[in-house]
Short mmCIF file of C-alpha atoms and ligand atoms in Angstrom, two decimals:
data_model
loop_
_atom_site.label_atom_id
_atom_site.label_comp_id
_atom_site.label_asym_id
_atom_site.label_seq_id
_atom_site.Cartn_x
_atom_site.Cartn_y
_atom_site.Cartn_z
CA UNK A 1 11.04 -4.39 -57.86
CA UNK A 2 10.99 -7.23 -60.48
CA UNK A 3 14.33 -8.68 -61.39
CA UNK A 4 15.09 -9.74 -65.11
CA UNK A 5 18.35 -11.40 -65.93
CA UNK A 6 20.85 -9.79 -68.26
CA UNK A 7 21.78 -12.77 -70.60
CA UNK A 8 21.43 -15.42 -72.78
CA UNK A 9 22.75 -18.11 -71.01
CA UNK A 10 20.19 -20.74 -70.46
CA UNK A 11 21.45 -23.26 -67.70
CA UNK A 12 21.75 -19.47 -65.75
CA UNK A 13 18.40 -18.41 -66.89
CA UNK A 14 17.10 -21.91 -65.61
CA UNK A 15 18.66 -21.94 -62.28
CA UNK A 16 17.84 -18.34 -61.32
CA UNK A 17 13.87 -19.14 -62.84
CA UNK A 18 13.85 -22.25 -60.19
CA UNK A 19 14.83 -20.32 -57.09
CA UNK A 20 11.84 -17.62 -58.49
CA UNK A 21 14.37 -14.68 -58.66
CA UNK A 22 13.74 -13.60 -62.31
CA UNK A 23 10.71 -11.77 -63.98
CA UNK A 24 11.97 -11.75 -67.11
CA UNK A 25 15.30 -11.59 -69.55
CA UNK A 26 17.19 -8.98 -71.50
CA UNK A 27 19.43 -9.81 -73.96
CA UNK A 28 21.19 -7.91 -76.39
CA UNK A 29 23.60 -7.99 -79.45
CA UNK A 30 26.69 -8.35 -77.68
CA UNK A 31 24.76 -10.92 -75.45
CA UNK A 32 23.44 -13.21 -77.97
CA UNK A 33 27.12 -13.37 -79.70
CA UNK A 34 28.57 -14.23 -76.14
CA UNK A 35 26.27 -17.35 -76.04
CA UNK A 36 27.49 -18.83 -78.98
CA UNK A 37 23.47 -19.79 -79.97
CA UNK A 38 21.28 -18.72 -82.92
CA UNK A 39 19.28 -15.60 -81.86
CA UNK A 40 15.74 -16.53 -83.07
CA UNK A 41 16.46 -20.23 -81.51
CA UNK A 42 17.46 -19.16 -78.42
CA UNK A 43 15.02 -16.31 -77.50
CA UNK A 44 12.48 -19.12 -78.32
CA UNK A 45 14.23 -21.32 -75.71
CA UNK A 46 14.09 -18.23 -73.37
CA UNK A 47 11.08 -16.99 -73.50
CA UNK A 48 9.42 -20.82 -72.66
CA UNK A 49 11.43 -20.84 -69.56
CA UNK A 50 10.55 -17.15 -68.20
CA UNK A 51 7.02 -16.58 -68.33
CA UNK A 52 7.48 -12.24 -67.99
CA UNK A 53 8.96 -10.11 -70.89
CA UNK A 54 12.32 -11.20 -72.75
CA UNK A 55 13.76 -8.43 -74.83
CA UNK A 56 15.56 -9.05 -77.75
CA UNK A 57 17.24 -6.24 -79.61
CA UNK A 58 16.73 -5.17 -83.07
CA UNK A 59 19.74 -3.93 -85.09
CA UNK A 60 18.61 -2.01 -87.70
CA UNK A 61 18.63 1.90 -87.64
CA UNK A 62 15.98 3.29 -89.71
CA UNK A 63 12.65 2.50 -88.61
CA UNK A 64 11.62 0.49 -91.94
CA UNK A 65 14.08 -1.40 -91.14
CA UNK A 66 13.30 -2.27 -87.39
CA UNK A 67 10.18 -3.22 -88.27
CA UNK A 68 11.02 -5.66 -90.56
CA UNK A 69 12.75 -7.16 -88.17
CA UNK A 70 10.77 -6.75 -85.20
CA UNK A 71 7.87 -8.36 -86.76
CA UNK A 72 9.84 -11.36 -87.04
CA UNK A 73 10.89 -11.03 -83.70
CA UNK A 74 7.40 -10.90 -82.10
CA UNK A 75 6.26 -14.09 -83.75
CA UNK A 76 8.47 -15.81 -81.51
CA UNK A 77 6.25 -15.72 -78.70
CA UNK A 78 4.03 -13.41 -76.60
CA UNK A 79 6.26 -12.53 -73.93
CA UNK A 80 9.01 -11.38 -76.29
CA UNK A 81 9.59 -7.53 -75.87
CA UNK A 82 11.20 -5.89 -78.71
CA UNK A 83 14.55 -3.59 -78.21
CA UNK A 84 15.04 -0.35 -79.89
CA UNK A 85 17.47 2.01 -79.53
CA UNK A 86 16.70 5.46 -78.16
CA UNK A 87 17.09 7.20 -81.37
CA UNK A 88 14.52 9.24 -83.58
CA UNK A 89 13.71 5.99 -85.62
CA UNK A 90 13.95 3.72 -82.25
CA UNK A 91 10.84 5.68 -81.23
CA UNK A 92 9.31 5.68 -84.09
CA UNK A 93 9.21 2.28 -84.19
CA UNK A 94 8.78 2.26 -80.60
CA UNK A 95 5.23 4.22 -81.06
CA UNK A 96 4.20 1.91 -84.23
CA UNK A 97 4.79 -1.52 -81.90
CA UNK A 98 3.40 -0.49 -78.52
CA UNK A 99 0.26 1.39 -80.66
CA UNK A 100 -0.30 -2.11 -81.73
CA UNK A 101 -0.09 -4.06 -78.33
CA UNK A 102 3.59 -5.66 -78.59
CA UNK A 103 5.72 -4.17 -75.46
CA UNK A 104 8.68 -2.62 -76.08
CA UNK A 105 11.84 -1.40 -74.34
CA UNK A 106 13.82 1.13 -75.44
CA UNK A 107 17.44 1.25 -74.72
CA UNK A 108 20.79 3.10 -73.96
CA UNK A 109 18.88 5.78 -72.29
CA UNK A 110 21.80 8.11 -70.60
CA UNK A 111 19.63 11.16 -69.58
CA UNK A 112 16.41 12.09 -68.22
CA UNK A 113 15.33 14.13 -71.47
CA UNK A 114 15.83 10.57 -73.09
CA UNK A 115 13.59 9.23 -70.94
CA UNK A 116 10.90 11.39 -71.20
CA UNK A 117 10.95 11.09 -75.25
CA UNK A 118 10.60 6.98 -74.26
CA UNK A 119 7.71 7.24 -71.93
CA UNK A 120 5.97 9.77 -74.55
CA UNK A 121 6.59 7.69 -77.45
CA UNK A 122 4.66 5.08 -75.53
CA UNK A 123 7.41 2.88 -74.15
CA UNK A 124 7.07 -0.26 -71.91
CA UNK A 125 10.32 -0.32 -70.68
CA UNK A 126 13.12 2.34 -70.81
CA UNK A 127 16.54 1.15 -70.07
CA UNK A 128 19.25 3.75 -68.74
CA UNK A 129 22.48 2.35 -68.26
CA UNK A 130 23.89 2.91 -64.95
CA UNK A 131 26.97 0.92 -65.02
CA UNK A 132 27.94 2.58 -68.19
CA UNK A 133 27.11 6.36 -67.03
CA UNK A 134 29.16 5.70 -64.48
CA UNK A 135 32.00 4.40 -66.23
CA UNK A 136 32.13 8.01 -67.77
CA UNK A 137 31.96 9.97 -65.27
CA UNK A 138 28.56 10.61 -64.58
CA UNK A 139 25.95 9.14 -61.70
CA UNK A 140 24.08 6.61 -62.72
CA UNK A 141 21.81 6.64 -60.04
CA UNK A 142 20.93 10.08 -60.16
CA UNK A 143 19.74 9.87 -63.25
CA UNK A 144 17.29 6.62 -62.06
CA UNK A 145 16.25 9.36 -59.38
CA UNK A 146 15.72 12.25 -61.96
CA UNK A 147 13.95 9.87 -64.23
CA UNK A 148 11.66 8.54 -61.39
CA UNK A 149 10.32 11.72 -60.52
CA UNK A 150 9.56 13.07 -64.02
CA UNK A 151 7.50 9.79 -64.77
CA UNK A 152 5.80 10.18 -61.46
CA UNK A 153 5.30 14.11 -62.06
CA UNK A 154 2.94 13.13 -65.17
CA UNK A 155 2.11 9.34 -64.37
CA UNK A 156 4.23 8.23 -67.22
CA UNK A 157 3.26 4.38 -67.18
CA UNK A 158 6.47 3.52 -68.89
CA UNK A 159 8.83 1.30 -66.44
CA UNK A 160 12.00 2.08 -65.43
CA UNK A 161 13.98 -0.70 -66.04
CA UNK A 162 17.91 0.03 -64.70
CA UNK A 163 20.57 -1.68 -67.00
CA UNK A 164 24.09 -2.23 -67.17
CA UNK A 165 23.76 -2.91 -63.55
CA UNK A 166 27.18 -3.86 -62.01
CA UNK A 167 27.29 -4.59 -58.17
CA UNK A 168 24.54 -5.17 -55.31
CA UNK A 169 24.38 -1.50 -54.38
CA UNK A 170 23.27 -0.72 -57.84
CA UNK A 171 20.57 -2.87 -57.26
CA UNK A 172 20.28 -1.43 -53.43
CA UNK A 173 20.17 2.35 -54.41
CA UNK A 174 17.46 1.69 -57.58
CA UNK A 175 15.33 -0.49 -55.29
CA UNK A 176 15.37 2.49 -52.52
CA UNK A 177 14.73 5.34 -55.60
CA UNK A 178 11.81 3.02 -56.92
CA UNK A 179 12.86 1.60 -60.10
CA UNK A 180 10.59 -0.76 -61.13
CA UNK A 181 12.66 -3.21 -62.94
CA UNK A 182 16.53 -3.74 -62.52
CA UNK A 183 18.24 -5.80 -65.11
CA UNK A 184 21.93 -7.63 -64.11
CA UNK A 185 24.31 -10.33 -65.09
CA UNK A 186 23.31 -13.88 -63.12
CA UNK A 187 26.51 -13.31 -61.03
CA UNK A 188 25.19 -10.08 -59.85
CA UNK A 189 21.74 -11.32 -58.99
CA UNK A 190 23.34 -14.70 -57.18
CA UNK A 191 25.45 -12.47 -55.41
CA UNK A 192 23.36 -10.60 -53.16
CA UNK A 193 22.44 -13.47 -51.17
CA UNK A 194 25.98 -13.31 -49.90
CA UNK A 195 26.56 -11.96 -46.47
CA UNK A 196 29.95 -12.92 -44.44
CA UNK A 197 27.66 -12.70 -41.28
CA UNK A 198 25.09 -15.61 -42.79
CA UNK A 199 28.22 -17.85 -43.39
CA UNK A 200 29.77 -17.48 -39.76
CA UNK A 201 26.36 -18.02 -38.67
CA UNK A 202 25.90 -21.31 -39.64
CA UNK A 203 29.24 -22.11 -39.36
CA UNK A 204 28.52 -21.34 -35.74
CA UNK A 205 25.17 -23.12 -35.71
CA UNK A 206 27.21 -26.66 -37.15
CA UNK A 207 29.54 -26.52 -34.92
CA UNK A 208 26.89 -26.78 -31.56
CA UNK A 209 24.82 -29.02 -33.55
CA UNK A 210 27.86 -31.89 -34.04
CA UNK A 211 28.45 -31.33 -30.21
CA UNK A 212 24.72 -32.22 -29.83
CA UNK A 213 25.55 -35.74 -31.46
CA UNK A 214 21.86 -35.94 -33.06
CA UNK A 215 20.82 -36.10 -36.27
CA UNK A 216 17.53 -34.79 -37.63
O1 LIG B 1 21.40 -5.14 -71.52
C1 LIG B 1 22.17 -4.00 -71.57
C2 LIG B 1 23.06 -3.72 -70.41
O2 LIG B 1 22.60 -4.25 -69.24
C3 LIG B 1 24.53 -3.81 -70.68
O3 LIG B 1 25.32 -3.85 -69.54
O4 LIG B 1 27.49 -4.16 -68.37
O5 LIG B 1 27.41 -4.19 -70.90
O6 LIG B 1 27.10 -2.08 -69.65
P1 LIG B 1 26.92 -3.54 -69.62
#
C-alpha cells in the first residue's frame, strides 16, 4: 500500500520523504491555509521533494472553471495530480484531464455509487473519506471494502486512495481490505512505529548492555 502524506507542511513532508515512508502528498484547501504558504509556491516546493503524485485541489465548481485553474495547476510540475470534487462538473473535468494524460484524484467520495462514477469517468485516484463517514455515523471502512470489490468486479484501474484517515487502525483495516493508497496527517503516519513492547525492549536491552561495561 503506498503512503502519501496529508499536508502541506514541508519540514514534515521532508522528514517523512528521508525515512522513505511517503509516495506522494495530498493537500487541500483547508490544508494549504493551515500552512500559512502561497499555494502555487508551495506545491512547487512539494512536488521537488516527493517524486510520486501531489494533489492539489481546485476550487472552482463548474467545470470551465476547474479547468482554468487546473491548467495552471499542472504546469507546476509533472507529478502534480489535480483535485476535483466528486460532483457532475468534478467529473467532467475529471474525464477532460485524465483523457489528456494529467492524473487526477477525485475527492469527498462518501459512497460506493460515488466511486464507481470516479473510476468510470476515468479517475486516477478516488478519495473516500473514512474519518469523516465515520464521524457521522456511518463505517468508513466498509465502504473502502464495498468500493474494493466493485473496482475489482470490472478491473476499474482507478486507485483507491483512503482519506481523512485518523488513527493506525484506519490504516490497519484499509491495508488488510486492499486499498491501494492511504492518505494521513504526518502524526498519524509517525505514529505507527510506536509499540509500548519496542520501548521496554530496549529499555531492557540498555540496561544488560551498561552491566556489560563495553562500548561498541
Ligand atoms: O485530504 C482530505 C482529507 O484527508 C481530510 O481529512 O481529517 O480533515 O477529515 P480530515
Amino acid at each position: 500500500m503506498k503512503f502519501f502524506a496529508d499536508t502541506a507542511e514541508i519540514e514534515d513532508i521532508k522528514d517523512l520523504a528521508a525515512i522513505g515512508l511517503i509516495d506522494g502528498v495530498t493537500t487541500n484547501p483547508s490544508l494549504i491555509m493551515k500552512s500559512g504558504r502561497d499555494f502555487i509556491e508551495v506545491t512547487k516546493e512539494i512536488c521537488g521533494i516527493v517524486a510520486g503524485p501531489v494533489s492539489a485541489e481546485v476550487v472552482a465548481l463548474d467545470h470551465a472553471g476547474m479547468m482554468v485553474e487546473a491548467e495552471k495547476l499542472r504546469k507546476i510540475a509533472d507529478n502534480v495530480c489535480i483535485k476535483v470534487p466528486l460532483t457532475l462538473d468534478g467529473l467532467k473535468t475529471c474525464k477532460a484531464l485524465t483523457s489528456d494524460g494529467t492524473m487526477v484524484n477525485v475527492t469527498l467520495c462518501f459512497s460506493a455509487n460515488q466511486a464507481l462514477l470516479a473510476a468510470k469517468a476515468g479517475a486516477t485516484f478516488v478519495s473516500p473519506f473514512v474519518g469523516r463517514h465515520d464521524d457521522n455515523g456511518f463505517d468508513g471502512m466498509q465502504l473502502i471494502s464495498d468500493i474494493r470489490m466493485i473496482y475489482d468486479n470490472y478491473d476499474f484501474e482507478t486507485e483507491i486512495l483512503v482519506a481523512s484517515v485518523r488513527h493506525g487502525v484506519h490504516v490497519l483495516e484499509a491495508a488488510k481490505i486492499g486499498a491501494d493508497v492511504m492518505t494521513a496527517p504526518p502524526s498519524v503516519i509517525k505514529g505507527l512505529v510506536k509499540h509500548v513492547l519496542t520501548d521496554k525492549g530496549i529499555e531492557g536491552f540498555l540496561a544488560d548492555w551498561a552491566k556489560t561495561g563495553q562500548s561498541i
